[in-house]
Amino acid sequence: MSDNTPRLLTVAVTSRALFDLEESHRLFEGEGVEAYSAYQRAHEDDVLTPGIAFSVVRKLLALNIGTPPDTPRVEVILLSRNSADTGLRIFNSIQHHGLDIVRAVFTSGEPTWPYIRPFSADLFLSANPESVRRSLEHGIAAATILPAQAHQQRHEHQLRIAFDGDAVIFSDESERISREQGVEAFSQHERARAREPLSGGPFKGFLSALHELQQVFPADERSPIRTALVTARSAPAHERVIRTLREWGVRLDEALFLGGRHKGPFLDAFGADIFFDDSQHNIDSAVLHVAAGHVPHGVANPER
């Protein structure tokens, strides 16, 4: 497969996000690399169970069904801080689960995020908050993924992704006004600028790539992808959002303007496979129902 094969969507995922590696990760943190390496070699024929991102990855790769092998619609790249030697268990598990993942980077303990850009990844999913933060600093859409505490998957053959608006799809310019000057100042600001498009946030590029991929499929219930905007905004702040998406030429299938209501039950009703939000408060509500990706960006996430 050549390096210049055109791709509509590329997602990078870490091994800890793809598989449940928490037991061996605790061993690494408690006893060090030697004990960890010995454990992985001893268990390299034991299949790893799915992790937080497994369902999303499986549904993404299913979008390639019916395409020629050399021109897939989606590629998933594996990034791992394992060595190639200890990573053998991960590749064995990928093959066991039938995941079409062929490109990988094993860094033997070094950070993986520097390799995201050379792969031209549209999205990075990781269980490591520091890697996510560094990726965002370098202009890459990234999220720290957290498991749902209770979730029943209802859409086996459709990938459902939900996004927060401000500081995720859009910049945090309006959210800053809300936090610094209050809700009334925010409402006045948005009414005055209703016809002025919002600037893009860290997930604008990923949303655009996802929208481009959606165009391959029918724009109805037969589509294997469905998206939703789930935002704390309400009227009259809705207009600027709608006009911005129209200006960008981007489709979102559903838009929920919740006016500050807890997002979790609405995400459950939508049946999200994953939800991306910058606010830890909203993430805490979301994970009671669905898997969520925290985007540590903008005014809600000051530098630590």
PDB file of C-alpha atoms in Angstrom:
ATOM      1  CA  MET A   1       0.000   0.000   0.000  1.00  0.00           C
ATOM      2  CA  SER A   2       1.703   3.219  -1.115  1.00  0.00           C
ATOM      3  CA  ASP A   3       2.180   6.243   1.153  1.00  0.00           C
ATOM      4  CA  ASN A   4       0.267   8.575  -1.191  1.00  0.00           C
ATOM      5  CA  THR A   5      -2.949   6.531  -1.246  1.00  0.00           C
ATOM      6  CA  PRO A   6      -5.772   9.072  -0.882  1.00  0.00           C
ATOM      7  CA  ARG A   7      -7.746   8.877   2.353  1.00  0.00           C
ATOM      8  CA  LEU A   8     -10.957  10.535   3.383  1.00  0.00           C
ATOM      9  CA  LEU A   9     -10.515   9.914   7.098  1.00  0.00           C
ATOM     10  CA  THR A  10      -7.529   8.832   9.197  1.00  0.00           C
ATOM     11  CA  VAL A  11      -7.774   8.134  12.913  1.00  0.00           C
ATOM     12  CA  ALA A  12      -4.851   7.440  15.237  1.00  0.00           C
ATOM     13  CA  VAL A  13      -5.577   5.429  18.378  1.00  0.00           C
ATOM     14  CA  THR A  14      -3.357   4.280  21.209  1.00  0.00           C
ATOM     15  CA  SER A  15      -3.165   0.657  22.288  1.00  0.00           C
ATOM     16  CA  ARG A  16      -4.584   1.519  25.740  1.00  0.00           C
ATOM     17  CA  ALA A  17      -7.590   3.139  24.068  1.00  0.00           C
ATOM     18  CA  LEU A  18      -8.157   0.236  21.688  1.00  0.00           C
ATOM     19  CA  PHE A  19      -7.708  -2.595  24.216  1.00  0.00           C
ATOM     20  CA  ASP A  20      -8.056  -3.059  27.955  1.00  0.00           C
ATOM     21  CA  LEU A  21      -4.446  -2.799  29.068  1.00  0.00           C
ATOM     22  CA  GLU A  22      -5.120  -1.337  32.513  1.00  0.00           C
ATOM     23  CA  GLU A  23      -3.856  -4.366  34.450  1.00  0.00           C
ATOM     24  CA  SER A  24      -0.507  -4.416  32.655  1.00  0.00           C
ATOM     25  CA  HIS A  25      -0.326  -0.602  32.809  1.00  0.00           C
ATOM     26  CA  ARG A  26      -0.648  -0.748  36.603  1.00  0.00           C
ATOM     27  CA  LEU A  27       2.140  -3.318  36.617  1.00  0.00           C
ATOM     28  CA  PHE A  28       4.304  -0.962  34.554  1.00  0.00           C
ATOM     29  CA  GLU A  29       3.661   1.949  36.922  1.00  0.00           C
ATOM     30  CA  GLY A  30       4.196  -0.155  40.051  1.00  0.00           C
ATOM     31  CA  GLU A  31       7.089  -2.448  39.119  1.00  0.00           C
ATOM     32  CA  GLY A  32       8.680  -0.903  36.040  1.00  0.00           C
ATOM     33  CA  VAL A  33       9.452  -1.793  32.455  1.00  0.00           C
ATOM     34  CA  GLU A  34      11.194  -5.121  33.112  1.00  0.00           C
ATOM     35  CA  ALA A  35       8.194  -6.604  34.931  1.00  0.00           C
ATOM     36  CA  TYR A  36       5.847  -5.184  32.315  1.00  0.00           C
ATOM     37  CA  SER A  37       7.859  -6.649  29.430  1.00  0.00           C
ATOM     38  CA  ALA A  38       8.039 -10.063  31.061  1.00  0.00           C
ATOM     39  CA  TYR A  39       4.280 -10.013  31.657  1.00  0.00           C
ATOM     40  CA  GLN A  40       3.461  -9.121  28.049  1.00  0.00           C
ATOM     41  CA  ARG A  41       5.752 -11.810  26.640  1.00  0.00           C
ATOM     42  CA  ALA A  42       4.244 -14.404  28.965  1.00  0.00           C
ATOM     43  CA  HIS A  43       0.757 -13.448  27.831  1.00  0.00           C
ATOM     44  CA  GLU A  44       1.368 -12.616  24.182  1.00  0.00           C
ATOM     45  CA  ASP A  45      -0.977 -15.391  23.035  1.00  0.00           C
ATOM     46  CA  ASP A  46      -3.741 -14.221  25.374  1.00  0.00           C
ATOM     47  CA  VAL A  47      -6.223 -12.103  23.431  1.00  0.00           C
ATOM     48  CA  LEU A  48      -6.801  -8.635  24.840  1.00  0.00           C
ATOM     49  CA  THR A  49     -10.385  -7.610  25.531  1.00  0.00           C
ATOM     50  CA  PRO A  50     -11.846  -4.528  23.820  1.00  0.00           C
ATOM     51  CA  GLY A  51     -11.076  -1.129  25.292  1.00  0.00           C
ATOM     52  CA  ILE A  52     -12.977   2.153  25.275  1.00  0.00           C
ATOM     53  CA  ALA A  53     -12.345   3.010  21.619  1.00  0.00           C
ATOM     54  CA  PHE A  54     -12.813  -0.514  20.253  1.00  0.00           C
ATOM     55  CA  SER A  55     -16.450  -0.101  19.181  1.00  0.00           C
ATOM     56  CA  VAL A  56     -15.769   3.229  17.455  1.00  0.00           C
ATOM     57  CA  VAL A  57     -12.745   1.783  15.642  1.00  0.00           C
ATOM     58  CA  ARG A  58     -14.691  -1.300  14.549  1.00  0.00           C
ATOM     59  CA  LYS A  59     -17.498   0.836  13.131  1.00  0.00           C
ATOM     60  CA  LEU A  60     -15.032   3.163  11.406  1.00  0.00           C
ATOM     61  CA  LEU A  61     -13.304   0.255   9.708  1.00  0.00           C
ATOM     62  CA  ALA A  62     -16.681  -1.184   8.666  1.00  0.00           C
ATOM     63  CA  LEU A  63     -17.103   1.898   6.461  1.00  0.00           C
ATOM     64  CA  ASN A  64     -14.540   0.296   4.133  1.00  0.00           C
ATOM     65  CA  ILE A  65     -16.863  -2.590   3.253  1.00  0.00           C
ATOM     66  CA  GLY A  66     -17.275  -2.697  -0.504  1.00  0.00           C
ATOM     67  CA  THR A  67     -14.231  -0.556  -1.306  1.00  0.00           C
ATOM     68  CA  PRO A  68     -11.079  -1.784  -3.079  1.00  0.00           C
ATOM     69  CA  PRO A  69      -8.390  -2.817  -0.574  1.00  0.00           C
ATOM     70  CA  ASP A  70      -5.963  -0.183  -1.891  1.00  0.00           C
ATOM     71  CA  THR A  71      -8.425   2.724  -1.595  1.00  0.00           C
ATOM     72  CA  PRO A  72     -10.188   2.481   1.773  1.00  0.00           C
ATOM     73  CA  ARG A  73     -12.453   5.253   3.011  1.00  0.00           C
ATOM     74  CA  VAL A  74     -10.967   5.073   6.522  1.00  0.00           C
ATOM     75  CA  GLU A  75      -7.623   4.109   7.974  1.00  0.00           C
ATOM     76  CA  VAL A  76      -6.897   3.506  11.642  1.00  0.00           C
ATOM     77  CA  ILE A  77      -3.289   3.864  12.814  1.00  0.00           C
ATOM     78  CA  LEU A  78      -2.107   2.211  16.025  1.00  0.00           C
ATOM     79  CA  LEU A  79       0.241   4.195  18.262  1.00  0.00           C
ATOM     80  CA  SER A  80       1.807   2.440  21.241  1.00  0.00           C
ATOM     81  CA  ARG A  81       4.450   3.127  23.856  1.00  0.00           C
ATOM     82  CA  ASN A  82       5.196  -0.595  23.869  1.00  0.00           C
ATOM     83  CA  SER A  83       8.289  -1.882  22.136  1.00  0.00           C
ATOM     84  CA  ALA A  84       7.828  -3.880  18.970  1.00  0.00           C
ATOM     85  CA  ASP A  85       8.646  -6.979  21.049  1.00  0.00           C
ATOM     86  CA  THR A  86       6.013  -6.426  23.751  1.00  0.00           C
ATOM     87  CA  GLY A  87       3.632  -5.067  21.117  1.00  0.00           C
ATOM     88  CA  LEU A  88       3.338  -8.508  19.536  1.00  0.00           C
ATOM     89  CA  ARG A  89       0.410  -9.235  21.883  1.00  0.00           C
ATOM     90  CA  ILE A  90      -1.391  -6.150  20.575  1.00  0.00           C
ATOM     91  CA  PHE A  91      -1.037  -7.169  16.939  1.00  0.00           C
ATOM     92  CA  ASN A  92      -2.105 -10.720  17.810  1.00  0.00           C
ATOM     93  CA  SER A  93      -5.243  -9.262  19.389  1.00  0.00           C
ATOM     94  CA  ILE A  94      -5.895  -7.007  16.389  1.00  0.00           C
ATOM     95  CA  GLN A  95      -5.780 -10.056  14.129  1.00  0.00           C
ATOM     96  CA  HIS A  96      -7.976 -12.097  16.459  1.00  0.00           C
ATOM     97  CA  HIS A  97     -10.677  -9.423  16.483  1.00  0.00           C
ATOM     98  CA  GLY A  98     -10.507  -9.030  12.700  1.00  0.00           C
ATOM     99  CA  LEU A  99      -9.539  -5.350  12.726  1.00  0.00           C
ATOM    100  CA  ASP A 100      -7.943  -4.148   9.490  1.00  0.00           C
ATOM    101  CA  ILE A 101      -5.125  -2.176  11.111  1.00  0.00           C
ATOM    102  CA  VAL A 102      -1.812  -2.533   9.290  1.00  0.00           C
ATOM    103  CA  ARG A 103       0.177   0.602  10.227  1.00  0.00           C
ATOM    104  CA  ALA A 104       1.593   1.039  13.711  1.00  0.00           C
ATOM    105  CA  VAL A 105       4.249   2.886  15.685  1.00  0.00           C
ATOM    106  CA  PHE A 106       5.907   1.363  18.781  1.00  0.00           C
ATOM    107  CA  THR A 107       8.045   3.860  20.696  1.00  0.00           C
ATOM    108  CA  SER A 108       9.446   1.849  23.650  1.00  0.00           C
ATOM    109  CA  GLY A 109       8.189   4.325  26.217  1.00  0.00           C
ATOM    110  CA  GLU A 110       8.648   7.561  24.282  1.00  0.00           C
ATOM    111  CA  PRO A 111       5.657   9.832  23.479  1.00  0.00           C
ATOM    112  CA  THR A 112       3.574   8.741  20.509  1.00  0.00           C
ATOM    113  CA  TRP A 113       1.919  12.055  19.605  1.00  0.00           C
ATOM    114  CA  PRO A 114       4.788  13.365  17.384  1.00  0.00           C
ATOM    115  CA  TYR A 115       3.911  10.634  14.852  1.00  0.00           C
ATOM    116  CA  ILE A 116       0.288  11.728  14.425  1.00  0.00           C
ATOM    117  CA  ARG A 117       1.005  14.545  11.982  1.00  0.00           C
ATOM    118  CA  PRO A 118       3.206  12.516   9.580  1.00  0.00           C
ATOM    119  CA  PHE A 119       0.251  10.143   9.187  1.00  0.00           C
ATOM    120  CA  SER A 120      -2.027  13.140   8.451  1.00  0.00           C
ATOM    121  CA  ALA A 121      -4.443  11.901  11.102  1.00  0.00           C
ATOM    122  CA  ASP A 122      -7.745  13.744  11.415  1.00  0.00           C
ATOM    123  CA  LEU A 123      -8.304  12.527  14.982  1.00  0.00           C
ATOM    124  CA  PHE A 124      -6.256  11.126  17.861  1.00  0.00           C
ATOM    125  CA  LEU A 125      -7.874   9.022  20.611  1.00  0.00           C
ATOM    126  CA  SER A 126      -5.801   8.300  23.699  1.00  0.00           C
ATOM    127  CA  ALA A 127      -6.095   7.282  27.341  1.00  0.00           C
ATOM    128  CA  ASN A 128      -3.204   9.626  28.194  1.00  0.00           C
ATOM    129  CA  PRO A 129      -4.310  13.219  28.976  1.00  0.00           C
ATOM    130  CA  GLU A 130      -0.820  14.657  28.486  1.00  0.00           C
ATOM    131  CA  SER A 131      -0.498  13.185  24.992  1.00  0.00           C
ATOM    132  CA  VAL A 132      -3.906  14.627  24.132  1.00  0.00           C
ATOM    133  CA  ARG A 133      -3.000  18.070  25.437  1.00  0.00           C
ATOM    134  CA  ARG A 134       0.265  18.120  23.481  1.00  0.00           C
ATOM    135  CA  SER A 135      -1.548  17.027  20.325  1.00  0.00           C
ATOM    136  CA  LEU A 136      -4.100  19.822  20.664  1.00  0.00           C
ATOM    137  CA  GLU A 137      -1.275  22.318  21.152  1.00  0.00           C
ATOM    138  CA  HIS A 138       0.051  21.205  17.755  1.00  0.00           C
ATOM    139  CA  GLY A 139      -3.277  21.649  15.979  1.00  0.00           C
ATOM    140  CA  ILE A 140      -4.455  18.028  16.032  1.00  0.00           C
ATOM    141  CA  ALA A 141      -8.006  17.078  17.019  1.00  0.00           C
ATOM    142  CA  ALA A 142      -7.527  14.890  20.076  1.00  0.00           C
ATOM    143  CA  ALA A 143      -9.462  13.618  23.075  1.00  0.00           C
ATOM    144  CA  THR A 144      -8.873  11.649  26.248  1.00  0.00           C
ATOM    145  CA  ILE A 145     -11.463   8.914  26.069  1.00  0.00           C
ATOM    146  CA  LEU A 146     -13.399   7.715  29.082  1.00  0.00           C
ATOM    147  CA  PRO A 147     -15.669   4.652  29.315  1.00  0.00           C
ATOM    148  CA  ALA A 148     -19.410   4.785  29.773  1.00  0.00           C
ATOM    149  CA  GLN A 149     -20.540   3.618  33.196  1.00  0.00           C
ATOM    150  CA  ALA A 150     -23.743   2.224  31.678  1.00  0.00           C
ATOM    151  CA  HIS A 151     -24.428   1.967  27.957  1.00  0.00           C
ATOM    152  CA  GLN A 152     -26.393  -0.373  25.756  1.00  0.00           C
ATOM    153  CA  GLN A 153     -25.408  -0.141  22.108  1.00  0.00           C
ATOM    154  CA  ARG A 154     -28.559   0.244  20.030  1.00  0.00           C
ATOM    155  CA  HIS A 155     -27.165   0.993  16.571  1.00  0.00           C
ATOM    156  CA  GLU A 156     -24.967  -1.954  15.676  1.00  0.00           C
ATOM    157  CA  HIS A 157     -24.446  -0.927  12.045  1.00  0.00           C
ATOM    158  CA  GLN A 158     -24.353   2.865  12.398  1.00  0.00           C
ATOM    159  CA  LEU A 159     -21.570   5.017  13.848  1.00  0.00           C
ATOM    160  CA  ARG A 160     -23.043   7.823  15.973  1.00  0.00           C
ATOM    161  CA  ILE A 161     -20.772  10.705  16.991  1.00  0.00           C
ATOM    162  CA  ALA A 162     -21.854  13.719  19.036  1.00  0.00           C
ATOM    163  CA  PHE A 163     -19.973  16.988  19.467  1.00  0.00           C
ATOM    164  CA  ASP A 164     -20.138  19.934  21.799  1.00  0.00           C
ATOM    165  CA  GLY A 165     -19.954  23.263  19.988  1.00  0.00           C
ATOM    166  CA  ASP A 166     -17.887  25.973  21.670  1.00  0.00           C
ATOM    167  CA  ALA A 167     -14.195  25.081  22.186  1.00  0.00           C
ATOM    168  CA  VAL A 168     -14.663  21.816  20.251  1.00  0.00           C
ATOM    169  CA  ILE A 169     -16.164  22.406  16.794  1.00  0.00           C
ATOM    170  CA  PHE A 170     -15.940  26.180  17.230  1.00  0.00           C
ATOM    171  CA  SER A 171     -13.356  28.347  18.963  1.00  0.00           C
ATOM    172  CA  ASP A 172     -13.851  29.310  22.609  1.00  0.00           C
ATOM    173  CA  GLU A 173     -14.336  33.041  21.859  1.00  0.00           C
ATOM    174  CA  SER A 174     -18.012  33.034  22.858  1.00  0.00           C
ATOM    175  CA  GLU A 175     -17.515  30.697  25.801  1.00  0.00           C
ATOM    176  CA  ARG A 176     -14.933  33.106  27.198  1.00  0.00           C
ATOM    177  CA  ILE A 177     -17.527  35.873  27.231  1.00  0.00           C
ATOM    178  CA  SER A 178     -20.022  33.614  28.985  1.00  0.00           C
ATOM    179  CA  ARG A 179     -17.519  32.636  31.681  1.00  0.00           C
ATOM    180  CA  GLU A 180     -15.989  36.080  32.145  1.00  0.00           C
ATOM    181  CA  GLN A 181     -19.029  38.340  31.729  1.00  0.00           C
ATOM    182  CA  GLY A 182     -22.049  36.110  32.311  1.00  0.00           C
ATOM    183  CA  VAL A 183     -24.890  34.558  30.346  1.00  0.00           C
ATOM    184  CA  GLU A 184     -26.638  37.818  29.494  1.00  0.00           C
ATOM    185  CA  ALA A 185     -23.464  39.307  27.988  1.00  0.00           C
ATOM    186  CA  PHE A 186     -22.999  36.074  26.028  1.00  0.00           C
ATOM    187  CA  SER A 187     -26.561  36.261  24.654  1.00  0.00           C
ATOM    188  CA  GLN A 188     -26.137  39.896  23.614  1.00  0.00           C
ATOM    189  CA  HIS A 189     -22.799  39.092  21.979  1.00  0.00           C
ATOM    190  CA  GLU A 190     -24.287  36.222  19.966  1.00  0.00           C
ATOM    191  CA  ARG A 191     -27.366  38.183  18.914  1.00  0.00           C
ATOM    192  CA  ALA A 192     -25.189  41.038  17.672  1.00  0.00           C
ATOM    193  CA  ARG A 193     -22.989  38.626  15.693  1.00  0.00           C
ATOM    194  CA  ALA A 194     -25.645  36.179  14.538  1.00  0.00           C
ATOM    195  CA  ARG A 195     -24.580  36.546  10.882  1.00  0.00           C
ATOM    196  CA  GLU A 196     -20.845  36.519  11.627  1.00  0.00           C
ATOM    197  CA  PRO A 197     -19.452  32.966  11.356  1.00  0.00           C
ATOM    198  CA  LEU A 198     -17.686  31.560  14.375  1.00  0.00           C
ATOM    199  CA  SER A 199     -14.039  30.672  13.924  1.00  0.00           C
ATOM    200  CA  GLY A 200     -13.111  27.001  13.934  1.00  0.00           C
ATOM    201  CA  GLY A 201     -12.128  25.003  16.982  1.00  0.00           C
ATOM    202  CA  PRO A 202      -9.831  21.971  17.271  1.00  0.00           C
ATOM    203  CA  PHE A 203     -12.417  19.547  15.842  1.00  0.00           C
ATOM    204  CA  LYS A 204     -13.441  21.588  12.801  1.00  0.00           C
ATOM    205  CA  GLY A 205     -11.080  19.622  10.530  1.00  0.00           C
ATOM    206  CA  PHE A 206     -12.265  16.253  11.812  1.00  0.00           C
ATOM    207  CA  LEU A 207     -15.912  17.257  11.406  1.00  0.00           C
ATOM    208  CA  SER A 208     -15.217  18.415   7.846  1.00  0.00           C
ATOM    209  CA  ALA A 209     -13.473  15.110   7.016  1.00  0.00           C
ATOM    210  CA  LEU A 210     -16.360  13.182   8.556  1.00  0.00           C
ATOM    211  CA  HIS A 211     -18.844  15.266   6.542  1.00  0.00           C
ATOM    212  CA  GLU A 212     -16.880  14.519   3.365  1.00  0.00           C
ATOM    213  CA  LEU A 213     -17.068  10.814   4.145  1.00  0.00           C
ATOM    214  CA  GLN A 214     -20.818  11.061   4.772  1.00  0.00           C
ATOM    215  CA  GLN A 215     -21.333  12.273   1.217  1.00  0.00           C
ATOM    216  CA  VAL A 216     -20.480   8.785  -0.043  1.00  0.00           C
ATOM    217  CA  PHE A 217     -23.641   7.432   1.589  1.00  0.00           C
ATOM    218  CA  PRO A 218     -27.362   8.234   1.344  1.00  0.00           C
ATOM    219  CA  ALA A 219     -28.436  11.166   3.544  1.00  0.00           C
ATOM    220  CA  ASP A 220     -31.133   9.141   5.304  1.00  0.00           C
ATOM    221  CA  GLU A 221     -31.531   6.277   7.773  1.00  0.00           C
ATOM    222  CA  ARG A 222     -29.431   4.039   5.504  1.00  0.00           C
ATOM    223  CA  SER A 223     -26.287   6.072   6.192  1.00  0.00           C
ATOM    224  CA  PRO A 224     -23.776   4.223   8.403  1.00  0.00           C
ATOM    225  CA  ILE A 225     -22.773   7.569  10.000  1.00  0.00           C
ATOM    226  CA  ARG A 226     -24.962   9.910  12.023  1.00  0.00           C
ATOM    227  CA  THR A 227     -23.745  13.054  13.784  1.00  0.00           C
ATOM    228  CA  ALA A 228     -25.178  15.423  16.368  1.00  0.00           C
ATOM    229  CA  LEU A 229     -24.359  18.786  17.885  1.00  0.00           C
ATOM    230  CA  VAL A 230     -25.167  18.705  21.606  1.00  0.00           C
ATOM    231  CA  THR A 231     -24.665  22.178  23.037  1.00  0.00           C
ATOM    232  CA  ALA A 232     -25.568  24.164  26.128  1.00  0.00           C
ATOM    233  CA  ARG A 233     -26.596  27.025  23.832  1.00  0.00           C
ATOM    234  CA  SER A 234     -30.270  27.902  23.400  1.00  0.00           C
ATOM    235  CA  ALA A 235     -32.205  30.539  21.466  1.00  0.00           C
ATOM    236  CA  PRO A 236     -31.219  33.189  20.493  1.00  0.00           C
ATOM    237  CA  ALA A 237     -27.603  31.896  20.500  1.00  0.00           C
ATOM    238  CA  HIS A 238     -28.608  29.065  18.157  1.00  0.00           C
ATOM    239  CA  GLU A 239     -28.676  31.235  15.026  1.00  0.00           C
ATOM    240  CA  ARG A 240     -24.965  31.904  14.855  1.00  0.00           C
ATOM    241  CA  VAL A 241     -24.209  28.195  15.124  1.00  0.00           C
ATOM    242  CA  ILE A 242     -26.609  27.296  12.313  1.00  0.00           C
ATOM    243  CA  ARG A 243     -25.282  30.031  10.043  1.00  0.00           C
ATOM    244  CA  THR A 244     -21.675  29.043  10.776  1.00  0.00           C
ATOM    245  CA  LEU A 245     -22.249  25.418   9.772  1.00  0.00           C
ATOM    246  CA  ARG A 246     -24.059  26.639   6.662  1.00  0.00           C
ATOM    247  CA  GLU A 247     -21.087  28.874   5.820  1.00  0.00           C
ATOM    248  CA  TRP A 248     -18.704  25.948   6.268  1.00  0.00           C
ATOM    249  CA  GLY A 249     -20.874  23.678   4.129  1.00  0.00           C
ATOM    250  CA  VAL A 250     -20.913  21.052   6.882  1.00  0.00           C
ATOM    251  CA  ARG A 251     -23.853  18.818   7.712  1.00  0.00           C
ATOM    252  CA  LEU A 252     -24.819  17.728  11.209  1.00  0.00           C
ATOM    253  CA  ASP A 253     -27.756  15.348  11.266  1.00  0.00           C
ATOM    254  CA  GLU A 254     -29.145  16.450  14.627  1.00  0.00           C
ATOM    255  CA  ALA A 255     -28.750  19.609  16.711  1.00  0.00           C
ATOM    256  CA  LEU A 256     -29.712  19.726  20.390  1.00  0.00           C
ATOM    257  CA  PHE A 257     -29.808  23.199  21.967  1.00  0.00           C
ATOM    258  CA  LEU A 258     -30.161  22.280  25.632  1.00  0.00           C
ATOM    259  CA  GLY A 259     -29.906  25.625  27.422  1.00  0.00           C
ATOM    260  CA  GLY A 260     -27.706  24.201  30.167  1.00  0.00           C
ATOM    261  CA  ARG A 261     -29.561  20.915  30.775  1.00  0.00           C
ATOM    262  CA  HIS A 262     -27.418  17.887  31.671  1.00  0.00           C
ATOM    263  CA  LYS A 263     -26.229  16.325  28.431  1.00  0.00           C
ATOM    264  CA  GLY A 264     -25.998  12.683  29.474  1.00  0.00           C
ATOM    265  CA  PRO A 265     -29.659  11.662  29.073  1.00  0.00           C
ATOM    266  CA  PHE A 266     -29.848  13.362  25.663  1.00  0.00           C
ATOM    267  CA  LEU A 267     -26.696  11.583  24.486  1.00  0.00           C
ATOM    268  CA  ASP A 268     -28.258   8.327  25.639  1.00  0.00           C
ATOM    269  CA  ALA A 269     -31.403   9.127  23.641  1.00  0.00           C
ATOM    270  CA  PHE A 270     -29.255   9.857  20.573  1.00  0.00           C
ATOM    271  CA  GLY A 271     -27.349   6.603  21.103  1.00  0.00           C
ATOM    272  CA  ALA A 272     -23.882   8.151  20.789  1.00  0.00           C
ATOM    273  CA  ASP A 273     -20.928   5.823  20.372  1.00  0.00           C
ATOM    274  CA  ILE A 274     -18.754   8.695  21.565  1.00  0.00           C
ATOM    275  CA  PHE A 275     -19.244  12.334  22.594  1.00  0.00           C
ATOM    276  CA  PHE A 276     -16.590  15.066  22.513  1.00  0.00           C
ATOM    277  CA  ASP A 277     -16.717  18.012  24.959  1.00  0.00           C
ATOM    278  CA  ASP A 278     -14.244  20.448  26.507  1.00  0.00           C
ATOM    279  CA  SER A 279     -16.065  20.721  29.862  1.00  0.00           C
ATOM    280  CA  GLN A 280     -15.279  18.174  32.559  1.00  0.00           C
ATOM    281  CA  HIS A 281     -18.730  18.861  34.020  1.00  0.00           C
ATOM    282  CA  ASN A 282     -20.373  17.771  30.767  1.00  0.00           C
ATOM    283  CA  ILE A 283     -18.067  14.771  30.469  1.00  0.00           C
ATOM    284  CA  ASP A 284     -19.084  13.672  33.972  1.00  0.00           C
ATOM    285  CA  SER A 285     -22.731  13.768  32.865  1.00  0.00           C
ATOM    286  CA  ALA A 286     -22.007  12.027  29.558  1.00  0.00           C
ATOM    287  CA  VAL A 287     -20.091   9.019  30.922  1.00  0.00           C
ATOM    288  CA  LEU A 288     -23.090   7.956  32.987  1.00  0.00           C
ATOM    289  CA  HIS A 289     -24.585   6.965  29.626  1.00  0.00           C
ATOM    290  CA  VAL A 290     -22.046   6.899  26.756  1.00  0.00           C
ATOM    291  CA  ALA A 291     -18.314   6.792  26.059  1.00  0.00           C
ATOM    292  CA  ALA A 292     -16.883  10.308  26.024  1.00  0.00           C
ATOM    293  CA  GLY A 293     -13.775  12.121  24.850  1.00  0.00           C
ATOM    294  CA  HIS A 294     -12.531  15.037  26.932  1.00  0.00           C
ATOM    295  CA  VAL A 295     -11.013  17.801  24.795  1.00  0.00           C
ATOM    296  CA  PRO A 296      -8.746  19.797  27.157  1.00  0.00           C
ATOM    297  CA  HIS A 297      -8.911  22.992  25.142  1.00  0.00           C
ATOM    298  CA  GLY A 298     -10.013  26.567  25.661  1.00  0.00           C
ATOM    299  CA  VAL A 299     -11.063  28.641  28.649  1.00  0.00           C
ATOM    300  CA  ALA A 300     -12.562  25.663  30.502  1.00  0.00           C
ATOM    301  CA  ASN A 301      -9.118  24.027  30.612  1.00  0.00           C
ATOM    302  CA  PRO A 302      -6.472  26.463  31.869  1.00  0.00           C
ATOM    303  CA  GLU A 303      -2.837  25.431  31.599  1.00  0.00           C
ATOM    304  CA  ARG A 304      -1.733  23.148  34.417  1.00  0.00           C
TER     305      ARG A 304
END
